[in-house]
Amino acid sequence: IELARPDLDCDWVTVEADVTEVMMNEDNLVLECRAGYCDFHVLIEGPLPPESVPWDLAESRVRIRGVVATIFNSNRQMTRRFLRVSSPADVVSLRVAGKKREARLVGSSQLLRLNGPGPNDLVKVRGVVTFDLPGRGMFLRADGGGLWVQTARSPETSPGTVVEVEGWPREGTMKPFIRASGVEILGHQASPPPLMNSAGKLLDSSFESELVACEADPLNVFRGADGATLE
């Protein structure tokens, strides 16, 4: 309750809260939290080593130490509260050891559908890796087509690795994705072939996160810090 007081701005505090979401915003770590009726976020400025991102803090109770920061409107009224925290070590899990919550095995096509698993349901989804982005996640080919799995900590995989991911469904721009708390390798098979189609048809939302191929004429190449872009 005290955290919602506007006059706490710039104070050094310790607060207990429930983490509802863990995410990366460019190089910065953001934890969405709730303490009583006060919704706020924790900001840890990066860049951070991929292995230090605490994805497992989601859906847990934590103790946070940081500086209170506030977003005010033009009338000097508080519109959003957040905490500036120095490092992930200043966020301590208060999770009590006990029986592990069981995840339900579902198909990726069931995620966020009517009567399907929602954002608070811990699920398992199986698929074959089509592309791996170490430190960020992986793309899978599952029963519902392409699926993005967000995870900074996973075993070493490559195209053709069969995995089972455990985590929570989240809304994506085109289709749901999984914010994973764990990834288990089940085996290996041949790398999945890309789905061949015309460029126009590949813009359909059903191809989101899918491994695809099309024929085109290159017009230009742009090279930058993130690699080469073909126009």
PDB file of C-alpha atoms in Angstrom:
ATOM      1  CA  ILE A   1       0.000   0.000   0.000  1.00  0.00           C
ATOM      2  CA  GLU A   2       2.820   2.429   0.892  1.00  0.00           C
ATOM      3  CA  LEU A   3       4.457   1.908  -2.496  1.00  0.00           C
ATOM      4  CA  ALA A   4       1.516   3.712  -4.123  1.00  0.00           C
ATOM      5  CA  ARG A   5       2.288   6.961  -2.267  1.00  0.00           C
ATOM      6  CA  PRO A   6       3.492   9.662  -4.709  1.00  0.00           C
ATOM      7  CA  ASP A   7       5.843  11.182  -2.106  1.00  0.00           C
ATOM      8  CA  LEU A   8       8.025   8.025  -2.120  1.00  0.00           C
ATOM      9  CA  ASP A   9       9.673   9.174  -5.350  1.00  0.00           C
ATOM     10  CA  CYS A  10      13.480   8.726  -5.235  1.00  0.00           C
ATOM     11  CA  ASP A  11      13.396   6.823  -1.919  1.00  0.00           C
ATOM     12  CA  TRP A  12      15.521   3.710  -1.347  1.00  0.00           C
ATOM     13  CA  VAL A  13      13.096   0.914  -0.398  1.00  0.00           C
ATOM     14  CA  THR A  14      12.623  -2.793   0.062  1.00  0.00           C
ATOM     15  CA  VAL A  15       9.281  -4.243  -1.004  1.00  0.00           C
ATOM     16  CA  GLU A  16       7.718  -7.671  -1.330  1.00  0.00           C
ATOM     17  CA  ALA A  17       5.656  -8.272  -4.469  1.00  0.00           C
ATOM     18  CA  ASP A  18       4.311 -10.872  -6.878  1.00  0.00           C
ATOM     19  CA  VAL A  19       6.042 -11.060 -10.269  1.00  0.00           C
ATOM     20  CA  THR A  20       3.520 -11.436 -13.096  1.00  0.00           C
ATOM     21  CA  GLU A  21       5.873 -11.168 -16.068  1.00  0.00           C
ATOM     22  CA  VAL A  22       9.581 -11.289 -16.926  1.00  0.00           C
ATOM     23  CA  MET A  23      10.631  -9.709 -20.207  1.00  0.00           C
ATOM     24  CA  MET A  24      13.511  -8.120 -22.062  1.00  0.00           C
ATOM     25  CA  ASN A  25      13.071  -4.617 -23.518  1.00  0.00           C
ATOM     26  CA  GLU A  26      16.032  -4.343 -25.862  1.00  0.00           C
ATOM     27  CA  ASP A  27      18.996  -4.827 -23.463  1.00  0.00           C
ATOM     28  CA  ASN A  28      17.026  -4.013 -20.299  1.00  0.00           C
ATOM     29  CA  LEU A  29      15.332  -6.487 -17.953  1.00  0.00           C
ATOM     30  CA  VAL A  30      11.774  -5.614 -16.922  1.00  0.00           C
ATOM     31  CA  LEU A  31       9.750  -7.381 -14.218  1.00  0.00           C
ATOM     32  CA  GLU A  32       6.035  -6.619 -14.080  1.00  0.00           C
ATOM     33  CA  CYS A  33       4.933  -6.791 -10.424  1.00  0.00           C
ATOM     34  CA  ARG A  34       2.038  -6.251  -8.081  1.00  0.00           C
ATOM     35  CA  ALA A  35       2.156  -5.319  -4.387  1.00  0.00           C
ATOM     36  CA  GLY A  36      -1.321  -5.061  -2.875  1.00  0.00           C
ATOM     37  CA  TYR A  37      -3.307  -2.956  -5.329  1.00  0.00           C
ATOM     38  CA  CYS A  38      -0.187  -1.229  -6.711  1.00  0.00           C
ATOM     39  CA  ASP A  39       0.965  -2.402 -10.147  1.00  0.00           C
ATOM     40  CA  PHE A  40       4.521  -1.419 -10.992  1.00  0.00           C
ATOM     41  CA  HIS A  41       7.561  -2.638 -12.880  1.00  0.00           C
ATOM     42  CA  VAL A  42      11.185  -3.212 -11.976  1.00  0.00           C
ATOM     43  CA  LEU A  43      13.823  -1.889 -14.380  1.00  0.00           C
ATOM     44  CA  ILE A  44      17.325  -3.378 -14.478  1.00  0.00           C
ATOM     45  CA  GLU A  45      19.360  -1.659 -17.149  1.00  0.00           C
ATOM     46  CA  GLY A  46      21.526  -3.893 -19.347  1.00  0.00           C
ATOM     47  CA  PRO A  47      23.096  -5.330 -21.244  1.00  0.00           C
ATOM     48  CA  LEU A  48      22.895  -8.506 -19.159  1.00  0.00           C
ATOM     49  CA  PRO A  49      24.545 -11.879 -19.812  1.00  0.00           C
ATOM     50  CA  PRO A  50      21.823 -14.214 -21.178  1.00  0.00           C
ATOM     51  CA  GLU A  51      22.399 -16.717 -18.370  1.00  0.00           C
ATOM     52  CA  SER A  52      21.633 -14.044 -15.735  1.00  0.00           C
ATOM     53  CA  VAL A  53      18.063 -13.346 -16.937  1.00  0.00           C
ATOM     54  CA  PRO A  54      15.798 -14.720 -14.153  1.00  0.00           C
ATOM     55  CA  TRP A  55      12.941 -16.106 -16.267  1.00  0.00           C
ATOM     56  CA  ASP A  56      11.999 -18.448 -13.408  1.00  0.00           C
ATOM     57  CA  LEU A  57      10.889 -15.500 -11.214  1.00  0.00           C
ATOM     58  CA  ALA A  58       7.618 -15.299 -13.142  1.00  0.00           C
ATOM     59  CA  GLU A  59       4.592 -16.289 -11.063  1.00  0.00           C
ATOM     60  CA  SER A  60       6.604 -16.066  -7.837  1.00  0.00           C
ATOM     61  CA  ARG A  61       6.821 -13.944  -4.691  1.00  0.00           C
ATOM     62  CA  VAL A  62       9.970 -11.806  -4.418  1.00  0.00           C
ATOM     63  CA  ARG A  63      11.710  -9.251  -2.222  1.00  0.00           C
ATOM     64  CA  ILE A  64      13.033  -6.264  -4.196  1.00  0.00           C
ATOM     65  CA  ARG A  65      15.557  -3.626  -3.186  1.00  0.00           C
ATOM     66  CA  GLY A  66      15.787  -0.479  -5.296  1.00  0.00           C
ATOM     67  CA  VAL A  67      15.082   3.206  -5.824  1.00  0.00           C
ATOM     68  CA  VAL A  68      11.495   4.340  -6.316  1.00  0.00           C
ATOM     69  CA  ALA A  69      10.928   6.086  -9.647  1.00  0.00           C
ATOM     70  CA  THR A  70       7.751   7.686 -10.926  1.00  0.00           C
ATOM     71  CA  ILE A  71       6.183   8.771 -14.196  1.00  0.00           C
ATOM     72  CA  PHE A  72       4.227  12.019 -13.767  1.00  0.00           C
ATOM     73  CA  ASN A  73       1.859  13.731 -16.207  1.00  0.00           C
ATOM     74  CA  SER A  74       1.882  17.433 -17.086  1.00  0.00           C
ATOM     75  CA  ASN A  75      -0.172  18.175 -13.942  1.00  0.00           C
ATOM     76  CA  ARG A  76       2.494  16.514 -11.760  1.00  0.00           C
ATOM     77  CA  GLN A  77       0.143  13.595 -11.047  1.00  0.00           C
ATOM     78  CA  MET A  78       1.575  10.105 -10.704  1.00  0.00           C
ATOM     79  CA  THR A  79       0.603   7.860 -13.605  1.00  0.00           C
ATOM     80  CA  ARG A  80       3.026   4.957 -13.150  1.00  0.00           C
ATOM     81  CA  ARG A  81       5.393   3.685 -10.504  1.00  0.00           C
ATOM     82  CA  PHE A  82       8.548   1.657 -11.090  1.00  0.00           C
ATOM     83  CA  LEU A  83      11.704   0.663  -9.242  1.00  0.00           C
ATOM     84  CA  ARG A  84      15.234   1.135 -10.529  1.00  0.00           C
ATOM     85  CA  VAL A  85      17.271  -1.869  -9.435  1.00  0.00           C
ATOM     86  CA  SER A  86      21.048  -2.276  -9.767  1.00  0.00           C
ATOM     87  CA  SER A  87      21.243  -5.986 -10.604  1.00  0.00           C
ATOM     88  CA  PRO A  88      19.216  -9.230 -10.616  1.00  0.00           C
ATOM     89  CA  ALA A  89      20.828 -10.025  -7.230  1.00  0.00           C
ATOM     90  CA  ASP A  90      18.617  -7.287  -5.702  1.00  0.00           C
ATOM     91  CA  VAL A  91      15.525  -9.349  -6.547  1.00  0.00           C
ATOM     92  CA  VAL A  92      15.309 -12.343  -4.206  1.00  0.00           C
ATOM     93  CA  SER A  93      12.808 -15.164  -4.669  1.00  0.00           C
ATOM     94  CA  LEU A  94      10.640 -15.993  -1.656  1.00  0.00           C
ATOM     95  CA  ARG A  95       9.332 -19.172  -3.248  1.00  0.00           C
ATOM     96  CA  VAL A  96       8.841 -21.861  -0.632  1.00  0.00           C
ATOM     97  CA  ALA A  97      10.174 -25.285  -1.557  1.00  0.00           C
ATOM     98  CA  GLY A  98       7.351 -27.742  -1.979  1.00  0.00           C
ATOM     99  CA  LYS A  99       5.419 -29.758  -4.483  1.00  0.00           C
ATOM    100  CA  LYS A 100       6.193 -28.612  -8.027  1.00  0.00           C
ATOM    101  CA  ARG A 101       3.260 -27.329 -10.016  1.00  0.00           C
ATOM    102  CA  GLU A 102       2.402 -29.812 -12.756  1.00  0.00           C
ATOM    103  CA  ALA A 103       2.371 -28.607 -16.353  1.00  0.00           C
ATOM    104  CA  ARG A 104      -0.249 -29.934 -18.790  1.00  0.00           C
ATOM    105  CA  LEU A 105       0.874 -31.248 -22.187  1.00  0.00           C
ATOM    106  CA  VAL A 106      -1.080 -29.424 -24.915  1.00  0.00           C
ATOM    107  CA  GLY A 107      -0.861 -28.761 -28.625  1.00  0.00           C
ATOM    108  CA  SER A 108       0.369 -25.346 -29.719  1.00  0.00           C
ATOM    109  CA  SER A 109      -2.881 -24.848 -31.648  1.00  0.00           C
ATOM    110  CA  GLN A 110      -4.810 -24.923 -28.338  1.00  0.00           C
ATOM    111  CA  LEU A 111      -2.990 -21.957 -26.782  1.00  0.00           C
ATOM    112  CA  LEU A 112      -5.260 -19.018 -25.830  1.00  0.00           C
ATOM    113  CA  ARG A 113      -8.267 -20.546 -27.569  1.00  0.00           C
ATOM    114  CA  LEU A 114     -11.736 -20.719 -26.044  1.00  0.00           C
ATOM    115  CA  ASN A 115     -11.546 -23.374 -23.295  1.00  0.00           C
ATOM    116  CA  GLY A 116      -7.817 -23.740 -24.014  1.00  0.00           C
ATOM    117  CA  PRO A 117      -4.887 -22.887 -21.713  1.00  0.00           C
ATOM    118  CA  GLY A 118      -4.588 -19.206 -20.809  1.00  0.00           C
ATOM    119  CA  PRO A 119      -1.727 -16.994 -19.589  1.00  0.00           C
ATOM    120  CA  ASN A 120      -1.935 -18.359 -16.026  1.00  0.00           C
ATOM    121  CA  ASP A 121      -1.799 -22.020 -17.056  1.00  0.00           C
ATOM    122  CA  LEU A 122       1.538 -23.818 -16.928  1.00  0.00           C
ATOM    123  CA  VAL A 123       1.791 -25.959 -20.063  1.00  0.00           C
ATOM    124  CA  LYS A 124       4.146 -28.224 -22.001  1.00  0.00           C
ATOM    125  CA  VAL A 125       4.409 -28.078 -25.790  1.00  0.00           C
ATOM    126  CA  ARG A 126       6.465 -30.358 -28.048  1.00  0.00           C
ATOM    127  CA  GLY A 127       8.015 -29.415 -31.358  1.00  0.00           C
ATOM    128  CA  VAL A 128      11.051 -29.509 -33.619  1.00  0.00           C
ATOM    129  CA  VAL A 129      13.566 -26.658 -33.614  1.00  0.00           C
ATOM    130  CA  THR A 130      13.738 -24.793 -36.935  1.00  0.00           C
ATOM    131  CA  PHE A 131      15.919 -21.880 -35.812  1.00  0.00           C
ATOM    132  CA  ASP A 132      17.832 -21.147 -32.611  1.00  0.00           C
ATOM    133  CA  LEU A 133      18.671 -17.704 -31.184  1.00  0.00           C
ATOM    134  CA  PRO A 134      21.012 -18.350 -28.224  1.00  0.00           C
ATOM    135  CA  GLY A 135      20.194 -16.169 -25.246  1.00  0.00           C
ATOM    136  CA  ARG A 136      16.783 -15.201 -26.639  1.00  0.00           C
ATOM    137  CA  GLY A 137      14.827 -18.301 -27.606  1.00  0.00           C
ATOM    138  CA  MET A 138      14.001 -20.643 -30.460  1.00  0.00           C
ATOM    139  CA  PHE A 139      11.478 -21.226 -33.215  1.00  0.00           C
ATOM    140  CA  LEU A 140       9.671 -24.566 -33.286  1.00  0.00           C
ATOM    141  CA  ARG A 141       7.518 -26.384 -35.789  1.00  0.00           C
ATOM    142  CA  ALA A 142       4.681 -27.764 -33.699  1.00  0.00           C
ATOM    143  CA  ASP A 143       1.197 -29.103 -34.392  1.00  0.00           C
ATOM    144  CA  GLY A 144      -0.137 -25.580 -34.899  1.00  0.00           C
ATOM    145  CA  GLY A 145       2.673 -24.491 -37.231  1.00  0.00           C
ATOM    146  CA  GLY A 146       5.501 -22.146 -36.266  1.00  0.00           C
ATOM    147  CA  LEU A 147       5.872 -21.308 -32.569  1.00  0.00           C
ATOM    148  CA  TRP A 148       8.216 -18.797 -30.912  1.00  0.00           C
ATOM    149  CA  VAL A 149       9.613 -19.894 -27.522  1.00  0.00           C
ATOM    150  CA  GLN A 150      11.179 -17.155 -25.419  1.00  0.00           C
ATOM    151  CA  THR A 151      13.937 -18.413 -23.148  1.00  0.00           C
ATOM    152  CA  ALA A 152      17.408 -17.172 -22.287  1.00  0.00           C
ATOM    153  CA  ARG A 153      18.434 -20.450 -20.691  1.00  0.00           C
ATOM    154  CA  SER A 154      18.111 -23.612 -22.743  1.00  0.00           C
ATOM    155  CA  PRO A 155      20.221 -26.634 -23.690  1.00  0.00           C
ATOM    156  CA  GLU A 156      22.220 -26.409 -26.898  1.00  0.00           C
ATOM    157  CA  THR A 157      19.903 -27.082 -29.825  1.00  0.00           C
ATOM    158  CA  SER A 158      20.033 -26.953 -33.605  1.00  0.00           C
ATOM    159  CA  PRO A 159      17.523 -27.409 -36.457  1.00  0.00           C
ATOM    160  CA  GLY A 160      16.025 -30.885 -36.086  1.00  0.00           C
ATOM    161  CA  THR A 161      16.277 -31.061 -32.281  1.00  0.00           C
ATOM    162  CA  VAL A 162      13.014 -32.361 -30.789  1.00  0.00           C
ATOM    163  CA  VAL A 163      12.180 -30.518 -27.581  1.00  0.00           C
ATOM    164  CA  GLU A 164       9.510 -30.217 -24.941  1.00  0.00           C
ATOM    165  CA  VAL A 165       9.156 -26.719 -23.531  1.00  0.00           C
ATOM    166  CA  GLU A 166       7.440 -25.826 -20.280  1.00  0.00           C
ATOM    167  CA  GLY A 167       6.074 -22.370 -19.649  1.00  0.00           C
ATOM    168  CA  TRP A 168       3.197 -19.938 -19.965  1.00  0.00           C
ATOM    169  CA  PRO A 169       1.235 -18.914 -23.080  1.00  0.00           C
ATOM    170  CA  ARG A 170       1.552 -15.249 -23.986  1.00  0.00           C
ATOM    171  CA  GLU A 171      -0.146 -13.063 -26.604  1.00  0.00           C
ATOM    172  CA  GLY A 172       1.942 -12.334 -29.684  1.00  0.00           C
ATOM    173  CA  THR A 173       1.442  -9.933 -32.578  1.00  0.00           C
ATOM    174  CA  MET A 174       0.128 -12.656 -34.909  1.00  0.00           C
ATOM    175  CA  LYS A 175      -0.163 -15.754 -32.724  1.00  0.00           C
ATOM    176  CA  PRO A 176       0.597 -16.864 -29.150  1.00  0.00           C
ATOM    177  CA  PHE A 177       4.107 -17.736 -28.021  1.00  0.00           C
ATOM    178  CA  ILE A 178       5.542 -19.531 -24.986  1.00  0.00           C
ATOM    179  CA  ARG A 179       7.573 -17.821 -22.285  1.00  0.00           C
ATOM    180  CA  ALA A 180       9.462 -20.912 -21.192  1.00  0.00           C
ATOM    181  CA  SER A 181      10.748 -21.772 -17.741  1.00  0.00           C
ATOM    182  CA  GLY A 182      12.498 -24.887 -19.041  1.00  0.00           C
ATOM    183  CA  VAL A 183      13.420 -26.804 -22.188  1.00  0.00           C
ATOM    184  CA  GLU A 184      14.041 -30.561 -22.393  1.00  0.00           C
ATOM    185  CA  ILE A 185      15.649 -32.292 -25.376  1.00  0.00           C
ATOM    186  CA  LEU A 186      13.714 -35.402 -26.440  1.00  0.00           C
ATOM    187  CA  GLY A 187      15.789 -36.410 -29.458  1.00  0.00           C
ATOM    188  CA  HIS A 188      17.009 -35.430 -32.895  1.00  0.00           C
ATOM    189  CA  GLN A 189      15.719 -35.831 -36.432  1.00  0.00           C
ATOM    190  CA  ALA A 190      16.331 -34.360 -39.865  1.00  0.00           C
ATOM    191  CA  SER A 191      16.039 -30.587 -40.086  1.00  0.00           C
ATOM    192  CA  PRO A 192      12.441 -29.659 -41.051  1.00  0.00           C
ATOM    193  CA  PRO A 193      12.178 -28.465 -44.678  1.00  0.00           C
ATOM    194  CA  PRO A 194      10.967 -24.899 -45.249  1.00  0.00           C
ATOM    195  CA  LEU A 195       7.450 -24.302 -46.509  1.00  0.00           C
ATOM    196  CA  MET A 196       7.716 -23.040 -50.086  1.00  0.00           C
ATOM    197  CA  ASN A 197       5.287 -20.354 -51.267  1.00  0.00           C
ATOM    198  CA  SER A 198       5.096 -16.997 -52.973  1.00  0.00           C
ATOM    199  CA  ALA A 199       6.225 -13.936 -51.023  1.00  0.00           C
ATOM    200  CA  GLY A 200       2.720 -12.489 -51.021  1.00  0.00           C
ATOM    201  CA  LYS A 201       1.157 -15.610 -49.528  1.00  0.00           C
ATOM    202  CA  LEU A 202       3.889 -15.854 -46.889  1.00  0.00           C
ATOM    203  CA  LEU A 203       2.587 -12.596 -45.405  1.00  0.00           C
ATOM    204  CA  ASP A 204      -0.468 -14.504 -44.143  1.00  0.00           C
ATOM    205  CA  SER A 205      -0.541 -14.738 -40.333  1.00  0.00           C
ATOM    206  CA  SER A 206      -0.584 -18.552 -40.502  1.00  0.00           C
ATOM    207  CA  PHE A 207       3.104 -18.422 -41.501  1.00  0.00           C
ATOM    208  CA  GLU A 208       4.121 -16.397 -38.434  1.00  0.00           C
ATOM    209  CA  SER A 209       7.220 -17.963 -36.774  1.00  0.00           C
ATOM    210  CA  GLU A 210       7.349 -20.643 -39.495  1.00  0.00           C
ATOM    211  CA  LEU A 211      10.404 -21.710 -41.495  1.00  0.00           C
ATOM    212  CA  VAL A 212       9.642 -20.693 -45.076  1.00  0.00           C
ATOM    213  CA  ALA A 213      11.254 -20.252 -48.497  1.00  0.00           C
ATOM    214  CA  CYS A 214      10.415 -18.244 -51.594  1.00  0.00           C
ATOM    215  CA  GLU A 215      12.090 -17.195 -54.826  1.00  0.00           C
ATOM    216  CA  ALA A 216      12.907 -13.529 -55.420  1.00  0.00           C
ATOM    217  CA  ASP A 217      15.278 -11.180 -57.222  1.00  0.00           C
ATOM    218  CA  PRO A 218      17.782  -9.387 -54.937  1.00  0.00           C
ATOM    219  CA  LEU A 219      17.848  -5.603 -55.374  1.00  0.00           C
ATOM    220  CA  ASN A 220      20.263  -4.506 -52.676  1.00  0.00           C
ATOM    221  CA  VAL A 221      22.195  -5.654 -49.604  1.00  0.00           C
ATOM    222  CA  PHE A 222      22.481  -3.619 -46.386  1.00  0.00           C
ATOM    223  CA  ARG A 223      25.107  -4.633 -43.830  1.00  0.00           C
ATOM    224  CA  GLY A 224      24.916  -3.568 -40.199  1.00  0.00           C
ATOM    225  CA  ALA A 225      25.794  -4.633 -36.678  1.00  0.00           C
ATOM    226  CA  ASP A 226      22.966  -7.205 -36.678  1.00  0.00           C
ATOM    227  CA  GLY A 227      24.022  -8.777 -39.999  1.00  0.00           C
ATOM    228  CA  ALA A 228      23.034  -8.397 -43.631  1.00  0.00           C
ATOM    229  CA  THR A 229      19.585  -7.373 -44.855  1.00  0.00           C
ATOM    230  CA  LEU A 230      18.527  -8.299 -48.390  1.00  0.00           C
ATOM    231  CA  GLU A 231      16.050  -6.108 -50.227  1.00  0.00           C
TER     232      GLU A 231
END
